[in-house]
PDB file of C-alpha atoms and ligand atoms in Angstrom:
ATOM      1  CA  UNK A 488     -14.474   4.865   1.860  1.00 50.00           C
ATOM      2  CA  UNK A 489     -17.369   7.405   2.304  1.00 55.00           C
ATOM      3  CA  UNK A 490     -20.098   5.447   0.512  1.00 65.00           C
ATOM      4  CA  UNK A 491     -19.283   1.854   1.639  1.00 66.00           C
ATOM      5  CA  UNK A 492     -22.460   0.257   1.655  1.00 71.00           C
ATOM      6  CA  UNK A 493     -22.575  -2.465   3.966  1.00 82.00           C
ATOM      7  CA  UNK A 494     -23.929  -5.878   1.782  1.00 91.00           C
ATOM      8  CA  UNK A 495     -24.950  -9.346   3.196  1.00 96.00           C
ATOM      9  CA  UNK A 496     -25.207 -12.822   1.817  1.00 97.00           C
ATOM     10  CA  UNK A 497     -28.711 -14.285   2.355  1.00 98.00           C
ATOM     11  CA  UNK A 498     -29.993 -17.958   1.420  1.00 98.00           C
ATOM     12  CA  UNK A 499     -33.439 -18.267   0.722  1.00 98.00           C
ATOM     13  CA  UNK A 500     -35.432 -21.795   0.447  1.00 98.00           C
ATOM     14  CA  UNK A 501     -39.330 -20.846   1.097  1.00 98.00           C
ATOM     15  CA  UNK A 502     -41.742 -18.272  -0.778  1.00 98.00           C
ATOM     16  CA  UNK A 503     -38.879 -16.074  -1.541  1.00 98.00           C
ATOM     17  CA  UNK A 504     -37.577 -18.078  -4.160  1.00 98.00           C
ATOM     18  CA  UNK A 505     -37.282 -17.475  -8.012  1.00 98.00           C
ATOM     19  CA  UNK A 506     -40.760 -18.815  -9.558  1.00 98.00           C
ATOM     20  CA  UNK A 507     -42.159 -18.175  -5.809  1.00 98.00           C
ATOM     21  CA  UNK A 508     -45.338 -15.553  -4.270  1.00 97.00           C
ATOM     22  CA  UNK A 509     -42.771 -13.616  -2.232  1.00 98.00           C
ATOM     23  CA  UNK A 510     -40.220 -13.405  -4.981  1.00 98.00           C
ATOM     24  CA  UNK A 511     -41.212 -10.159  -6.301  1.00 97.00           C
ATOM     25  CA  UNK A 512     -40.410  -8.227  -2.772  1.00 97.00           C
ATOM     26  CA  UNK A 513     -36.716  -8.616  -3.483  1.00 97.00           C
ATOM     27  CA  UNK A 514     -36.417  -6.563  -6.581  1.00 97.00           C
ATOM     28  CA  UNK A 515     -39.064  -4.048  -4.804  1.00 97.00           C
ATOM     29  CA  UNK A 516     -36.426  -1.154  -4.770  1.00 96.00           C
ATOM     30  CA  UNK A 517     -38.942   0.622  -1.640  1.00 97.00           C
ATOM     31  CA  UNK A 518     -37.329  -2.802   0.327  1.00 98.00           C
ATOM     32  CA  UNK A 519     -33.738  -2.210  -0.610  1.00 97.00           C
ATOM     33  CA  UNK A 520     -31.313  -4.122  -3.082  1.00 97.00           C
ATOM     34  CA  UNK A 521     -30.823  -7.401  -3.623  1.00 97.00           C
ATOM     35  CA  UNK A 522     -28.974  -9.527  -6.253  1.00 96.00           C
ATOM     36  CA  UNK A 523     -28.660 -13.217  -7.233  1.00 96.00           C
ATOM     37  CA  UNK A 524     -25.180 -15.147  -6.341  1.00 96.00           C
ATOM     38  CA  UNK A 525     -25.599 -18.689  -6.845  1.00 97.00           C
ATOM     39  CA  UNK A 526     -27.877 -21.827  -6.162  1.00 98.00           C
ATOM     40  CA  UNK A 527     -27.164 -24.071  -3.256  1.00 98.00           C
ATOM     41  CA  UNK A 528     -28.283 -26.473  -0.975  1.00 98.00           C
ATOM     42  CA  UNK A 529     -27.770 -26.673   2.858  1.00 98.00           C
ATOM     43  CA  UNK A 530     -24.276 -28.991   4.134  1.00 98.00           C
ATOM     44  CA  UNK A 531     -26.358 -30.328   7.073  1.00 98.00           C
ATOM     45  CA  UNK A 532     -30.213 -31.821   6.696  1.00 98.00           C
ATOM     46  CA  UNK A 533     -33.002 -29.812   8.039  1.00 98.00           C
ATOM     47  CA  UNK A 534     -36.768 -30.220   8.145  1.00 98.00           C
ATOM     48  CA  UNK A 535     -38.363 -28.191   5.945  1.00 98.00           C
ATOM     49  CA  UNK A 536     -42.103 -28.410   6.433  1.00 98.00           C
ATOM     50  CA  UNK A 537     -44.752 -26.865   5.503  1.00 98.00           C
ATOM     51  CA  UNK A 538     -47.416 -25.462   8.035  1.00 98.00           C
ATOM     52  CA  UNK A 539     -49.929 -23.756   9.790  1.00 96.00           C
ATOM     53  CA  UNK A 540     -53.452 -23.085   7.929  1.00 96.00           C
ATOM     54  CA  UNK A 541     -51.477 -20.601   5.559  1.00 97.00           C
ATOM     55  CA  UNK A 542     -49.313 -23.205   4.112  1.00 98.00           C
ATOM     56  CA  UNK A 543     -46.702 -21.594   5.146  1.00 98.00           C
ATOM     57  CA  UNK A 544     -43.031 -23.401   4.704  1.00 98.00           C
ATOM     58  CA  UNK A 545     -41.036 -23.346   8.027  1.00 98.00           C
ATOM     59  CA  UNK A 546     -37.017 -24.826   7.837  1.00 98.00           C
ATOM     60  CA  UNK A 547     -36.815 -26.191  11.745  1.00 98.00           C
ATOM     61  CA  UNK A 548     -33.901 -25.501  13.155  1.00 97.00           C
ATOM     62  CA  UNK A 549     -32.961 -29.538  13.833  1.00 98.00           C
ATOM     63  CA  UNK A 550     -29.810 -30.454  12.094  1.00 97.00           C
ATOM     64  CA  UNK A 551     -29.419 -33.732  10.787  1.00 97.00           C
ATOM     65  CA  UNK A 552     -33.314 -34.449  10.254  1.00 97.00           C
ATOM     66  CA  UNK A 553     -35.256 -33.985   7.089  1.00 98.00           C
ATOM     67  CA  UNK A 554     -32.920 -33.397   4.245  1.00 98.00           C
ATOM     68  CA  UNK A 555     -30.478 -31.485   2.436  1.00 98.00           C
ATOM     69  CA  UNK A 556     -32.329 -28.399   1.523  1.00 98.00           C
ATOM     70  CA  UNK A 557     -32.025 -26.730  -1.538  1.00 98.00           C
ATOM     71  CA  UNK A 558     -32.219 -22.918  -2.430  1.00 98.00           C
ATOM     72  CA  UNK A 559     -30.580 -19.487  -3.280  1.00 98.00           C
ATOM     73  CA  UNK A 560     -28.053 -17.226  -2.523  1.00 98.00           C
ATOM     74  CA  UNK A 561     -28.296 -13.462  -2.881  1.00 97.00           C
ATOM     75  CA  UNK A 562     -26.523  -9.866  -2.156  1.00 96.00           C
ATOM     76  CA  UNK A 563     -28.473  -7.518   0.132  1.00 97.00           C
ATOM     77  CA  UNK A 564     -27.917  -4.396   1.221  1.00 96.00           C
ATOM     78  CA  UNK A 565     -28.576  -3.789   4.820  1.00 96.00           C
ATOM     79  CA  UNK A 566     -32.076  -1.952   3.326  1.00 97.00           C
ATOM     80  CA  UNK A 567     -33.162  -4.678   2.263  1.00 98.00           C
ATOM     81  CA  UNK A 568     -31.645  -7.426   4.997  1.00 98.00           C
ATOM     82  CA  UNK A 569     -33.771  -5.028   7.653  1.00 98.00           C
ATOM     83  CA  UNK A 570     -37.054  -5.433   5.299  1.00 98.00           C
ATOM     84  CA  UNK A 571     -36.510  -9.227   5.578  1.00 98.00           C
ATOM     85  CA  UNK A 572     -36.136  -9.382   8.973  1.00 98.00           C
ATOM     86  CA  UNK A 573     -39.608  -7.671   9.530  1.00 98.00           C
ATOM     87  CA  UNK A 574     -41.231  -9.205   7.001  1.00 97.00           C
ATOM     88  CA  UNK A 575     -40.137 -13.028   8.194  1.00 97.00           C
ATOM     89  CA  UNK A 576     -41.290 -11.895  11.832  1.00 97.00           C
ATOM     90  CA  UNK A 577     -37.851 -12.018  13.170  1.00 98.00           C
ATOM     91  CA  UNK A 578     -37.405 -12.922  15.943  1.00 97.00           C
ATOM     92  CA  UNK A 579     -40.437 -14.527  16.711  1.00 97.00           C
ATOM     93  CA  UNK A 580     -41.493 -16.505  14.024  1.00 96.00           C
ATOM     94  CA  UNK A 581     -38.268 -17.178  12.089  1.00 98.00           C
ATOM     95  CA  UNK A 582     -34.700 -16.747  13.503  1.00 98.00           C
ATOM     96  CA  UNK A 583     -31.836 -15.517  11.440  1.00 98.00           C
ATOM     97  CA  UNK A 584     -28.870 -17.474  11.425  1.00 97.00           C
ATOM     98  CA  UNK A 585     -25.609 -18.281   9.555  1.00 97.00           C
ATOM     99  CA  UNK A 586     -25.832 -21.556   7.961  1.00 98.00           C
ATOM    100  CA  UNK A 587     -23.499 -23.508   6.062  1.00 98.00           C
ATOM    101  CA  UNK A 588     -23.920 -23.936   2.081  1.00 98.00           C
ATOM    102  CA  UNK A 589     -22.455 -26.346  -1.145  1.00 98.00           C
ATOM    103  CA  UNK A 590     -22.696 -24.212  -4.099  1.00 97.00           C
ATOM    104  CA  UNK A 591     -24.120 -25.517  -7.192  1.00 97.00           C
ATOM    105  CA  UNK A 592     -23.837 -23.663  -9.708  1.00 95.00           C
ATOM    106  CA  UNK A 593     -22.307 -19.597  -8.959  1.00 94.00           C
ATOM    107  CA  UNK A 594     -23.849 -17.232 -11.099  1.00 92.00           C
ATOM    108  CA  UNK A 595     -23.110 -13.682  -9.607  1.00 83.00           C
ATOM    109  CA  UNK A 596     -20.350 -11.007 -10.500  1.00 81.00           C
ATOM    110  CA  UNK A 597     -16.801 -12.049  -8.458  1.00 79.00           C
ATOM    111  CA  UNK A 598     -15.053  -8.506  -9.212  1.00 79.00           C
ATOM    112  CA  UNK A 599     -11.300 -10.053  -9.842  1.00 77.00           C
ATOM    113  CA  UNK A 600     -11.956 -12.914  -7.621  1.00 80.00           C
ATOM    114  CA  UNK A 601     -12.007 -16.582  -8.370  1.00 84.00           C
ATOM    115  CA  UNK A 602     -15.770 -17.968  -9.048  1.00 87.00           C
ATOM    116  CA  UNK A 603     -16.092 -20.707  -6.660  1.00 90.00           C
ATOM    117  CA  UNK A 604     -16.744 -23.793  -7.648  1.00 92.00           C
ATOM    118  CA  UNK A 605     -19.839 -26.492  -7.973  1.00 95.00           C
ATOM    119  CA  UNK A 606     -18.980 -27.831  -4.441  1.00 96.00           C
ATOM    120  CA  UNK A 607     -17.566 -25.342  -2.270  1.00 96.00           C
ATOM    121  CA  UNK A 608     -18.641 -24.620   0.331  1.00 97.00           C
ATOM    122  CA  UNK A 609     -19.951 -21.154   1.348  1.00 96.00           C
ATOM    123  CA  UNK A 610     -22.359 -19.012   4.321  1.00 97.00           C
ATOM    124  CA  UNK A 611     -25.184 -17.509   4.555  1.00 98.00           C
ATOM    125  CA  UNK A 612     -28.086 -16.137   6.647  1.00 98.00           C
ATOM    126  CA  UNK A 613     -31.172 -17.719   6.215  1.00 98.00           C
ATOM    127  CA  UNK A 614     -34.546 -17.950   8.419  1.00 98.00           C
ATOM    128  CA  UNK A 615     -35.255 -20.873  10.244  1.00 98.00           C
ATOM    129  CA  UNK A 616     -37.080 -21.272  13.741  1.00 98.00           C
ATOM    130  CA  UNK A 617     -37.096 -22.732  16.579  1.00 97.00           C
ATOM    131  CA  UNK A 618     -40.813 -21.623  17.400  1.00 94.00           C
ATOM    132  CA  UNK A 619     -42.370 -24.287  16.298  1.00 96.00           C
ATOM    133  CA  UNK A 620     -45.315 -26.759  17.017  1.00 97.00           C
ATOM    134  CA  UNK A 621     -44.624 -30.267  18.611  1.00 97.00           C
ATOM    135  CA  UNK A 622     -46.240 -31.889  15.377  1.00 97.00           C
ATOM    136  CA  UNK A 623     -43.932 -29.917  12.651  1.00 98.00           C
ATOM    137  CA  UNK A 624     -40.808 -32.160  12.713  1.00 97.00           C
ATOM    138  CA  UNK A 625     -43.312 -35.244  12.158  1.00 97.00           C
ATOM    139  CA  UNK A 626     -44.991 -33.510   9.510  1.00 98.00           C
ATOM    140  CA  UNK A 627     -43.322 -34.440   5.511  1.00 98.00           C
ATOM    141  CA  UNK A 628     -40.155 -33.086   4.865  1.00 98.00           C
ATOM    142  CA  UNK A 629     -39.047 -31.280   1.341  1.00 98.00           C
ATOM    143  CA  UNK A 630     -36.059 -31.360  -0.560  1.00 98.00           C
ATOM    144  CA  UNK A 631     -36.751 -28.333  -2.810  1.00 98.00           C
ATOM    145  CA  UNK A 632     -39.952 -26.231  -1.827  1.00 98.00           C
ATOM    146  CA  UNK A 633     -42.781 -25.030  -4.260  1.00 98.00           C
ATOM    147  CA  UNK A 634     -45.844 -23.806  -3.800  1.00 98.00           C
ATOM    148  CA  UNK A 635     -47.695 -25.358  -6.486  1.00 97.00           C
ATOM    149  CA  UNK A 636     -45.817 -28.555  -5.789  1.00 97.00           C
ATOM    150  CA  UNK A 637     -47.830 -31.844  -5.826  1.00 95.00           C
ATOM    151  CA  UNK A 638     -48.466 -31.792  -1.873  1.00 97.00           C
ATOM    152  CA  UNK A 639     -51.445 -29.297  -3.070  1.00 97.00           C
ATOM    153  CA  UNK A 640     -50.633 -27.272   0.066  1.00 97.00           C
ATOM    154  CA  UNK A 641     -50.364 -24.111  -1.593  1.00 97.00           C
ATOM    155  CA  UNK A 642     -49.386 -20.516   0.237  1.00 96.00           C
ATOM    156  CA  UNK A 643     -51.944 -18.253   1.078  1.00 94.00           C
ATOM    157  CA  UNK A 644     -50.643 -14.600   0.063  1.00 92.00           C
ATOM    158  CA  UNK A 645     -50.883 -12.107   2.847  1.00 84.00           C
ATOM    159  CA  UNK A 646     -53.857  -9.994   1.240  1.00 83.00           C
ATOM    160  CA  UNK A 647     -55.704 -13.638   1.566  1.00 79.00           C
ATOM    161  CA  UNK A 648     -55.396 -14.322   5.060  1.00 87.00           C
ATOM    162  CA  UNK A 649     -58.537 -13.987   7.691  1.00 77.00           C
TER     163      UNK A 649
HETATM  164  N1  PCA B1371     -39.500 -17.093   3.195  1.00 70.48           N
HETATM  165  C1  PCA B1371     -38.151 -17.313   3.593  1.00 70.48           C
HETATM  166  C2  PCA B1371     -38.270 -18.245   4.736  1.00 70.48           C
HETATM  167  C3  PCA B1371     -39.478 -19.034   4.437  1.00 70.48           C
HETATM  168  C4  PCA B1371     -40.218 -18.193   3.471  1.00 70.48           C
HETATM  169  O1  PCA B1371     -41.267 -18.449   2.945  1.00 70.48           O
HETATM  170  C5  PCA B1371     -37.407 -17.959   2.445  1.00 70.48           C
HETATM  171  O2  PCA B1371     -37.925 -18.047   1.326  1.00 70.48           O
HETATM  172  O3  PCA B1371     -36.271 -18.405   2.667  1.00 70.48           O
END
């Protein structure tokens, strides 16, 4: 296979959700390729908090605190997994690691395979950290994150920062 381009799986939770400010930087094709699979939420419960004077939603890599967290799956190619990395600060300010998933409802192509189901269970990358301040995991967790949720914390874009 000559042309095999290499594709990854990548669960998102924070800004880089459908609806979200960093949403847009997925279907930049400059950044690479990237396609929806399927909604999910995490097996295990993780804090995911929101912090630092940008607003800025952290999941903390604590298993089994906070709570089931709930996001998206999508294709990248390795373009685009590499513009992630960078843009998340990997490794220092997010970590990427595989994390285990329940699908909810699958909505990408499955070329000849079985769709799997509401319930399986499936893996993904996805940025969490372990850099974090000793006040975060104290701080209120979220189930489902949004910027212009009612916790008025909203996310200051890049271009807005000082
Ligand atoms: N971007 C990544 C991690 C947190 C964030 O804002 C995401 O959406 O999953």
């Amino acid at each position: 296979m000559p042309f095999c381009i290499h594709m990854a799986r990548v669960f998102v939770y924070g800004t880089l959700k459908k609806g979200q400010p960093n949403y847009y930087r997925m279907f930049e094709s400059a950044n690479g390729k990237a396609e929806f699979l399927a909604s999910a939420c995490t097996v295990q419960k993780y804090p995911l908090v929101i912090a630092t004077k940008y607003n800025i939603p952290f999941l903390l890599n604590l298993p089994d605190q906070g709570r089931r967290v709930r996001g998206e799956i999508y294709k990248v190619d390795d373009k685009m997994l590499k513009f992630l990395d960078d843009f998340e600060g990997v490794p220092t300010m997010y970590q990427r690691t595989l994390v285990k998933l329940e699908v909810q409802e699958w909505a990408g192509q499955t070329h000849g395979e079985q769709r799997p189901a509401a319930g399986s269970i499936t893996e993904a990358f996805m940025y969490s950290t372990t850099s974090y301040q000793p006040d975060w995991p104290s701080l209120p967790c979220h189930e489902s994150y949004d910027s212009n949720g009612d916790h008025g914390l909203q996310y200051v874009l890049r271009e807005g920062r000082d």
